[in-house]
Amino acid sequence: DVQEPGDRVTAREGKKPACRRAADGKARERRETMGKKHALRLAALDLDGTLAPVGRGIAPQTVRMLRELEARGVRIALCSGKPVYYLCGLLRQVELERPLLLGENGAVFQEGIDLPPERFAVLPYPPEAGEAFVRLKRELEAAVPGMWYQPNQVGLTPFPRSEAEFARVAEVIAAARARGALPGIEVYRHADSFDIVPACVSKAAGLALLHRELGIPPEEMAAVGDGVNDFPMFAYAGLAIGIGVAHPEAVDANVRTVDEAMGILLARAE
């Protein structure tokens, strides 16, 4: 039941996972409301593969476009599987006035990059999910010794070091799910890691938290991303922009680069 990059079908159930079904439903809504535009007040952007290549900084041209978008009154939210402290360090070079951070796939919210932050919140999740993470990590440590885990507040993010380790992690997850040991758990596979999170935690849930905290409705939000964990926020936001996504029908625009996406956002913010 591991969701592979570009593979949105859950083999065990023979159907698309919930986040893709939601995105497909949102695509139908878009077709029905084609031509209706709303003001843009918030842009949520994924990091790895979207704003920057994995492990690299944001390009100077993209930084300038982010600053211009903020100057036009649009709140910038960085929405990533990485922890918020990682995002804080990255955004110091960008020098935005009021950035919003959604780390760990929307599980952790922070306003601003100063410590302590102006506002901070962690999405609640069922205790049985936390217990499942403890059991699963114990099994993974036995199966793949020495593998590094991202220091999350919510969920589990192992970083396999080889294709063999990726395969072993997927086997352990599949076995745990088969015996019912991962209740209410969602798994996303990325190029460098797995994100294992409570099903109630997603980038859409993070945007819903921003809606409650800031009063910005979904139709005045835009979501930009490239990966499987971005589909929930595509389904939530009023404007969805994919960067080379495998299912272009789930977004309003599917572009090649982040600067193309930024151009769309800047045009909407005029």
mmCIF file of C-alpha atoms in Angstrom:
data_model
loop_
_atom_site.group_PDB
_atom_site.id
_atom_site.type_symbol
_atom_site.label_atom_id
_atom_site.label_comp_id
_atom_site.label_asym_id
_atom_site.label_seq_id
_atom_site.Cartn_x
_atom_site.Cartn_y
_atom_site.Cartn_z
ATOM 1 C CA ASP A 1 0.000 0.000 0.000
ATOM 2 C CA VAL A 2 2.963 2.292 -0.488
ATOM 3 C CA GLN A 3 2.106 5.075 -2.900
ATOM 4 C CA GLU A 4 4.869 5.234 -5.500
ATOM 5 C CA PRO A 5 5.832 8.482 -7.268
ATOM 6 C CA GLY A 6 3.358 8.929 -10.117
ATOM 7 C CA ASP A 7 1.391 5.799 -9.130
ATOM 8 C CA ARG A 8 -1.920 6.852 -7.649
ATOM 9 C CA VAL A 9 -3.623 3.408 -7.531
ATOM 10 C CA THR A 10 -3.751 1.397 -4.323
ATOM 11 C CA ALA A 11 -3.070 -2.160 -5.493
ATOM 12 C CA ARG A 12 -4.517 -3.859 -2.398
ATOM 13 C CA GLU A 13 -7.891 -2.192 -2.734
ATOM 14 C CA GLY A 14 -7.948 -1.935 -6.540
ATOM 15 C CA LYS A 15 -8.882 1.721 -6.400
ATOM 16 C CA LYS A 16 -7.334 5.149 -6.180
ATOM 17 C CA PRO A 17 -6.333 6.363 -2.714
ATOM 18 C CA ALA A 18 -8.505 8.987 -1.041
ATOM 19 C CA CYS A 19 -6.249 11.946 -1.885
ATOM 20 C CA ARG A 20 -6.448 11.122 -5.632
ATOM 21 C CA ARG A 21 -10.197 10.570 -5.494
ATOM 22 C CA ALA A 22 -10.532 13.975 -3.815
ATOM 23 C CA ALA A 23 -8.323 15.560 -6.484
ATOM 24 C CA ASP A 24 -10.414 13.988 -9.230
ATOM 25 C CA GLY A 25 -13.569 15.352 -7.599
ATOM 26 C CA LYS A 26 -11.990 18.785 -7.419
ATOM 27 C CA ALA A 27 -11.089 18.542 -11.114
ATOM 28 C CA ARG A 28 -14.754 17.958 -11.927
ATOM 29 C CA GLU A 29 -15.699 21.001 -9.864
ATOM 30 C CA ARG A 30 -13.151 23.084 -11.769
ATOM 31 C CA ARG A 31 -14.616 22.076 -15.104
ATOM 32 C CA GLU A 32 -18.070 23.044 -13.836
ATOM 33 C CA THR A 33 -16.883 26.483 -12.620
ATOM 34 C CA MET A 34 -14.450 27.220 -15.444
ATOM 35 C CA GLY A 35 -13.769 30.940 -15.831
ATOM 36 C CA LYS A 36 -14.743 31.918 -12.297
ATOM 37 C CA LYS A 37 -11.784 33.595 -10.561
ATOM 38 C CA HIS A 38 -11.204 34.600 -6.963
ATOM 39 C CA ALA A 39 -8.695 36.949 -5.392
ATOM 40 C CA LEU A 40 -5.386 35.301 -4.513
ATOM 41 C CA ARG A 41 -4.477 35.812 -0.850
ATOM 42 C CA LEU A 42 -2.267 32.798 -0.089
ATOM 43 C CA ALA A 43 0.126 30.670 -2.148
ATOM 44 C CA ALA A 44 1.237 27.315 -0.696
ATOM 45 C CA LEU A 45 4.335 25.916 -2.361
ATOM 46 C CA ASP A 46 6.015 22.549 -1.972
ATOM 47 C CA LEU A 47 9.803 22.600 -1.507
ATOM 48 C CA ASP A 48 11.676 19.607 -2.954
ATOM 49 C CA GLY A 49 11.155 19.309 -6.693
ATOM 50 C CA THR A 50 9.034 22.465 -6.732
ATOM 51 C CA LEU A 51 10.735 25.529 -5.257
ATOM 52 C CA ALA A 52 14.161 23.894 -5.435
ATOM 53 C CA PRO A 53 15.869 20.617 -6.347
ATOM 54 C CA VAL A 54 16.259 18.159 -3.466
ATOM 55 C CA GLY A 55 18.976 19.378 -1.097
ATOM 56 C CA ARG A 56 19.555 22.664 -2.964
ATOM 57 C CA GLY A 57 18.686 26.304 -2.306
ATOM 58 C CA ILE A 58 16.011 28.370 -4.018
ATOM 59 C CA ALA A 59 17.289 30.045 -7.201
ATOM 60 C CA PRO A 60 17.757 33.862 -7.049
ATOM 61 C CA GLN A 61 15.168 34.454 -9.793
ATOM 62 C CA THR A 62 12.584 32.424 -7.870
ATOM 63 C CA VAL A 63 13.431 34.325 -4.670
ATOM 64 C CA ARG A 64 12.767 37.620 -6.450
ATOM 65 C CA MET A 65 9.415 36.344 -7.689
ATOM 66 C CA LEU A 66 8.446 35.170 -4.199
ATOM 67 C CA ARG A 67 9.246 38.609 -2.787
ATOM 68 C CA GLU A 68 7.231 40.286 -5.544
ATOM 69 C CA LEU A 69 4.267 38.025 -4.880
ATOM 70 C CA GLU A 70 4.391 38.882 -1.178
ATOM 71 C CA ALA A 71 4.674 42.592 -2.022
ATOM 72 C CA ARG A 72 1.380 42.243 -3.903
ATOM 73 C CA GLY A 73 -0.346 41.145 -0.705
ATOM 74 C CA VAL A 74 -0.173 37.351 -1.073
ATOM 75 C CA ARG A 75 0.874 35.316 1.981
ATOM 76 C CA ILE A 76 3.569 32.782 1.129
ATOM 77 C CA ALA A 77 3.316 29.349 2.755
ATOM 78 C CA LEU A 78 6.071 26.770 2.399
ATOM 79 C CA CYS A 79 4.388 23.362 2.629
ATOM 80 C CA SER A 80 6.793 20.437 2.830
ATOM 81 C CA GLY A 81 7.477 17.030 4.287
ATOM 82 C CA LYS A 82 10.545 18.543 5.942
ATOM 83 C CA PRO A 83 10.360 19.754 9.602
ATOM 84 C CA VAL A 84 9.663 23.432 10.257
ATOM 85 C CA TYR A 85 13.154 24.025 11.707
ATOM 86 C CA TYR A 86 14.616 22.923 8.336
ATOM 87 C CA LEU A 87 12.271 25.340 6.546
ATOM 88 C CA CYS A 88 13.281 28.165 8.904
ATOM 89 C CA GLY A 89 16.921 27.823 7.901
ATOM 90 C CA LEU A 90 16.079 27.694 4.213
ATOM 91 C CA LEU A 91 13.853 30.778 4.311
ATOM 92 C CA ARG A 92 16.443 32.996 6.009
ATOM 93 C CA GLN A 93 18.008 33.589 2.580
ATOM 94 C CA VAL A 94 14.640 34.485 1.045
ATOM 95 C CA GLU A 95 13.932 37.359 3.482
ATOM 96 C CA LEU A 96 10.161 37.294 3.230
ATOM 97 C CA GLU A 97 8.310 39.555 5.661
ATOM 98 C CA ARG A 98 5.627 37.155 6.905
ATOM 99 C CA PRO A 99 6.246 33.570 5.736
ATOM 100 C CA LEU A 100 4.067 30.685 6.859
ATOM 101 C CA LEU A 101 5.540 27.237 7.418
ATOM 102 C CA LEU A 102 3.719 23.915 7.164
ATOM 103 C CA GLY A 103 6.158 21.132 7.984
ATOM 104 C CA GLU A 104 5.849 17.353 8.069
ATOM 105 C CA ASN A 105 3.177 17.305 5.341
ATOM 106 C CA GLY A 106 1.019 19.887 7.067
ATOM 107 C CA ALA A 107 1.233 18.393 10.572
ATOM 108 C CA VAL A 108 3.134 21.333 12.097
ATOM 109 C CA PHE A 109 2.341 25.020 11.555
ATOM 110 C CA GLN A 110 4.583 27.967 12.352
ATOM 111 C CA GLU A 111 4.223 31.649 11.485
ATOM 112 C CA GLY A 112 7.520 33.398 10.736
ATOM 113 C CA ILE A 113 11.069 32.068 11.022
ATOM 114 C CA ASP A 114 11.967 33.657 14.367
ATOM 115 C CA LEU A 115 12.355 31.475 17.439
ATOM 116 C CA PRO A 116 10.169 31.266 19.367
ATOM 117 C CA PRO A 117 7.627 31.687 16.552
ATOM 118 C CA GLU A 118 4.719 34.123 16.602
ATOM 119 C CA ARG A 119 2.259 31.251 16.226
ATOM 120 C CA PHE A 120 2.796 27.507 16.404
ATOM 121 C CA ALA A 121 0.479 24.495 16.265
ATOM 122 C CA VAL A 122 0.629 20.718 15.818
ATOM 123 C CA LEU A 123 -2.339 18.901 14.314
ATOM 124 C CA PRO A 124 -3.868 16.316 16.668
ATOM 125 C CA TYR A 125 -3.990 12.673 15.646
ATOM 126 C CA PRO A 126 -5.308 9.443 17.211
ATOM 127 C CA PRO A 127 -3.100 7.858 19.914
ATOM 128 C CA GLU A 128 -3.259 4.494 18.140
ATOM 129 C CA ALA A 129 -1.413 6.070 15.213
ATOM 130 C CA GLY A 130 1.392 7.159 17.543
ATOM 131 C CA GLU A 131 1.597 3.634 18.941
ATOM 132 C CA ALA A 132 1.752 2.244 15.404
ATOM 133 C CA PHE A 133 4.702 4.525 14.587
ATOM 134 C CA VAL A 134 6.631 3.236 17.603
ATOM 135 C CA ARG A 135 6.055 -0.399 16.597
ATOM 136 C CA LEU A 136 6.875 0.243 12.947
ATOM 137 C CA LYS A 137 10.102 2.086 13.722
ATOM 138 C CA ARG A 138 11.220 -0.810 15.912
ATOM 139 C CA GLU A 139 10.610 -3.220 13.025
ATOM 140 C CA LEU A 140 12.360 -0.981 10.506
ATOM 141 C CA GLU A 141 15.403 -0.573 12.752
ATOM 142 C CA ALA A 142 15.689 -4.361 12.962
ATOM 143 C CA ALA A 143 15.228 -4.817 9.206
ATOM 144 C CA VAL A 144 17.454 -1.932 8.036
ATOM 145 C CA PRO A 145 20.111 -1.173 10.685
ATOM 146 C CA GLY A 146 21.746 2.259 10.607
ATOM 147 C CA MET A 147 19.057 3.973 8.497
ATOM 148 C CA TRP A 148 18.510 7.657 9.316
ATOM 149 C CA TYR A 149 15.104 8.998 10.382
ATOM 150 C CA GLN A 150 14.021 12.602 10.062
ATOM 151 C CA PRO A 151 13.397 14.015 13.581
ATOM 152 C CA ASN A 152 9.641 14.547 13.253
ATOM 153 C CA GLN A 153 7.101 15.694 15.808
ATOM 154 C CA VAL A 154 4.437 13.660 13.996
ATOM 155 C CA GLY A 155 4.869 10.564 11.876
ATOM 156 C CA LEU A 156 7.898 8.683 10.625
ATOM 157 C CA THR A 157 10.269 9.554 7.759
ATOM 158 C CA PRO A 158 13.011 6.987 7.074
ATOM 159 C CA PHE A 159 15.701 7.691 4.451
ATOM 160 C CA PRO A 160 16.857 4.442 2.793
ATOM 161 C CA ARG A 161 20.388 4.514 1.385
ATOM 162 C CA SER A 162 19.918 2.185 -1.584
ATOM 163 C CA GLU A 163 17.263 0.602 -3.784
ATOM 164 C CA ALA A 164 17.651 -2.572 -1.747
ATOM 165 C CA GLU A 165 16.821 -0.631 1.424
ATOM 166 C CA PHE A 166 13.865 1.045 -0.294
ATOM 167 C CA ALA A 167 12.559 -2.402 -1.189
ATOM 168 C CA ARG A 168 13.106 -3.707 2.349
ATOM 169 C CA VAL A 169 11.283 -0.732 3.905
ATOM 170 C CA ALA A 170 8.369 -1.250 1.500
ATOM 171 C CA GLU A 171 8.241 -4.950 2.476
ATOM 172 C CA VAL A 172 8.133 -4.149 6.195
ATOM 173 C CA ILE A 173 5.370 -1.583 5.658
ATOM 174 C CA ALA A 174 3.341 -3.979 3.492
ATOM 175 C CA ALA A 175 3.653 -6.775 6.063
ATOM 176 C CA ALA A 176 2.602 -4.469 8.902
ATOM 177 C CA ARG A 177 -0.408 -3.266 6.944
ATOM 178 C CA ALA A 178 -1.407 -6.803 5.986
ATOM 179 C CA ARG A 179 -1.703 -7.796 9.647
ATOM 180 C CA GLY A 180 -3.625 -4.609 10.525
ATOM 181 C CA ALA A 181 -0.776 -2.961 12.429
ATOM 182 C CA LEU A 182 -1.029 0.423 10.643
ATOM 183 C CA PRO A 183 -4.555 1.674 11.376
ATOM 184 C CA GLY A 184 -5.288 5.065 9.872
ATOM 185 C CA ILE A 185 -1.776 5.440 8.427
ATOM 186 C CA GLU A 186 -0.899 6.914 5.006
ATOM 187 C CA VAL A 187 2.423 6.157 3.281
ATOM 188 C CA TYR A 188 4.059 8.234 0.534
ATOM 189 C CA ARG A 189 7.227 7.151 -1.224
ATOM 190 C CA HIS A 190 9.544 9.897 -2.486
ATOM 191 C CA ALA A 191 12.832 9.802 -4.376
ATOM 192 C CA ASP A 192 14.846 9.917 -1.146
ATOM 193 C CA SER A 193 12.505 8.798 1.633
ATOM 194 C CA PHE A 194 9.133 7.532 2.834
ATOM 195 C CA ASP A 195 6.615 9.784 4.598
ATOM 196 C CA ILE A 196 4.512 7.707 6.999
ATOM 197 C CA VAL A 197 1.803 9.890 8.526
ATOM 198 C CA PRO A 198 -1.609 9.678 10.202
ATOM 199 C CA ALA A 199 -4.350 9.663 7.576
ATOM 200 C CA CYS A 200 -5.830 12.794 9.166
ATOM 201 C CA VAL A 201 -2.565 14.658 8.469
ATOM 202 C CA SER A 202 -1.988 16.035 4.978
ATOM 203 C CA LYS A 203 -1.065 19.237 3.230
ATOM 204 C CA ALA A 204 -4.806 19.829 2.793
ATOM 205 C CA ALA A 205 -5.245 19.577 6.569
ATOM 206 C CA GLY A 206 -2.409 22.086 6.917
ATOM 207 C CA LEU A 207 -4.172 24.514 4.573
ATOM 208 C CA ALA A 208 -7.404 24.012 6.510
ATOM 209 C CA LEU A 209 -5.470 25.017 9.641
ATOM 210 C CA LEU A 210 -4.302 28.191 7.873
ATOM 211 C CA HIS A 211 -7.926 28.868 6.938
ATOM 212 C CA ARG A 212 -8.893 28.685 10.610
ATOM 213 C CA GLU A 213 -5.891 30.691 11.822
ATOM 214 C CA LEU A 214 -5.898 33.422 9.154
ATOM 215 C CA GLY A 215 -9.462 33.484 7.873
ATOM 216 C CA ILE A 216 -8.383 32.943 4.244
ATOM 217 C CA PRO A 217 -10.937 30.726 2.448
ATOM 218 C CA PRO A 218 -9.776 27.825 0.216
ATOM 219 C CA GLU A 219 -10.973 29.533 -2.957
ATOM 220 C CA GLU A 220 -8.478 32.353 -2.293
ATOM 221 C CA MET A 221 -5.570 29.919 -1.943
ATOM 222 C CA ALA A 222 -3.245 28.473 -4.575
ATOM 223 C CA ALA A 223 -1.253 25.241 -4.254
ATOM 224 C CA VAL A 224 1.914 24.474 -6.221
ATOM 225 C CA GLY A 225 3.627 21.082 -6.098
ATOM 226 C CA ASP A 226 5.053 18.112 -7.944
ATOM 227 C CA GLY A 227 4.630 15.000 -5.788
ATOM 228 C CA VAL A 228 2.136 12.436 -4.549
ATOM 229 C CA ASN A 229 1.753 14.194 -1.198
ATOM 230 C CA ASP A 230 0.726 17.419 -2.969
ATOM 231 C CA PHE A 231 -2.536 16.026 -4.376
ATOM 232 C CA PRO A 232 -4.494 16.668 -1.153
ATOM 233 C CA MET A 233 -3.654 20.384 -1.271
ATOM 234 C CA PHE A 234 -4.439 20.449 -5.010
ATOM 235 C CA ALA A 235 -7.910 19.238 -4.066
ATOM 236 C CA TYR A 236 -8.280 21.820 -1.288
ATOM 237 C CA ALA A 237 -7.029 25.037 -2.890
ATOM 238 C CA GLY A 238 -9.002 27.116 -5.337
ATOM 239 C CA LEU A 239 -6.087 27.211 -7.786
ATOM 240 C CA ALA A 240 -3.860 24.147 -8.288
ATOM 241 C CA ILE A 241 -0.619 24.256 -10.276
ATOM 242 C CA GLY A 242 1.365 21.090 -10.884
ATOM 243 C CA ILE A 243 4.985 20.903 -11.950
ATOM 244 C CA GLY A 244 5.194 17.899 -14.223
ATOM 245 C CA VAL A 245 2.566 15.910 -12.309
ATOM 246 C CA ALA A 246 1.501 12.555 -13.691
ATOM 247 C CA HIS A 247 -2.230 13.403 -13.522
ATOM 248 C CA PRO A 248 -2.687 16.854 -15.124
ATOM 249 C CA GLU A 249 -6.477 16.504 -14.939
ATOM 250 C CA ALA A 250 -6.217 17.098 -11.176
ATOM 251 C CA VAL A 251 -4.727 20.598 -11.546
ATOM 252 C CA ASP A 252 -5.625 23.850 -13.265
ATOM 253 C CA ALA A 253 -2.223 24.130 -14.915
ATOM 254 C CA ASN A 254 0.627 21.630 -15.305
ATOM 255 C CA VAL A 255 3.863 23.487 -16.026
ATOM 256 C CA ARG A 256 7.532 22.558 -16.421
ATOM 257 C CA THR A 257 9.249 24.883 -13.942
ATOM 258 C CA VAL A 258 8.580 26.762 -10.725
ATOM 259 C CA ASP A 259 9.151 30.088 -12.482
ATOM 260 C CA GLU A 260 6.312 29.275 -14.878
ATOM 261 C CA ALA A 261 4.130 28.562 -11.854
ATOM 262 C CA MET A 262 5.237 31.823 -10.225
ATOM 263 C CA GLY A 263 4.291 33.671 -13.390
ATOM 264 C CA ILE A 264 0.747 32.330 -13.115
ATOM 265 C CA LEU A 265 0.556 33.358 -9.452
ATOM 266 C CA LEU A 266 1.880 36.860 -10.157
ATOM 267 C CA ALA A 267 -0.647 37.314 -12.971
ATOM 268 C CA ARG A 268 -3.479 36.256 -10.639
ATOM 269 C CA ALA A 269 -2.227 38.678 -7.961
ATOM 270 C CA GLU A 270 -2.255 41.748 -10.234
#
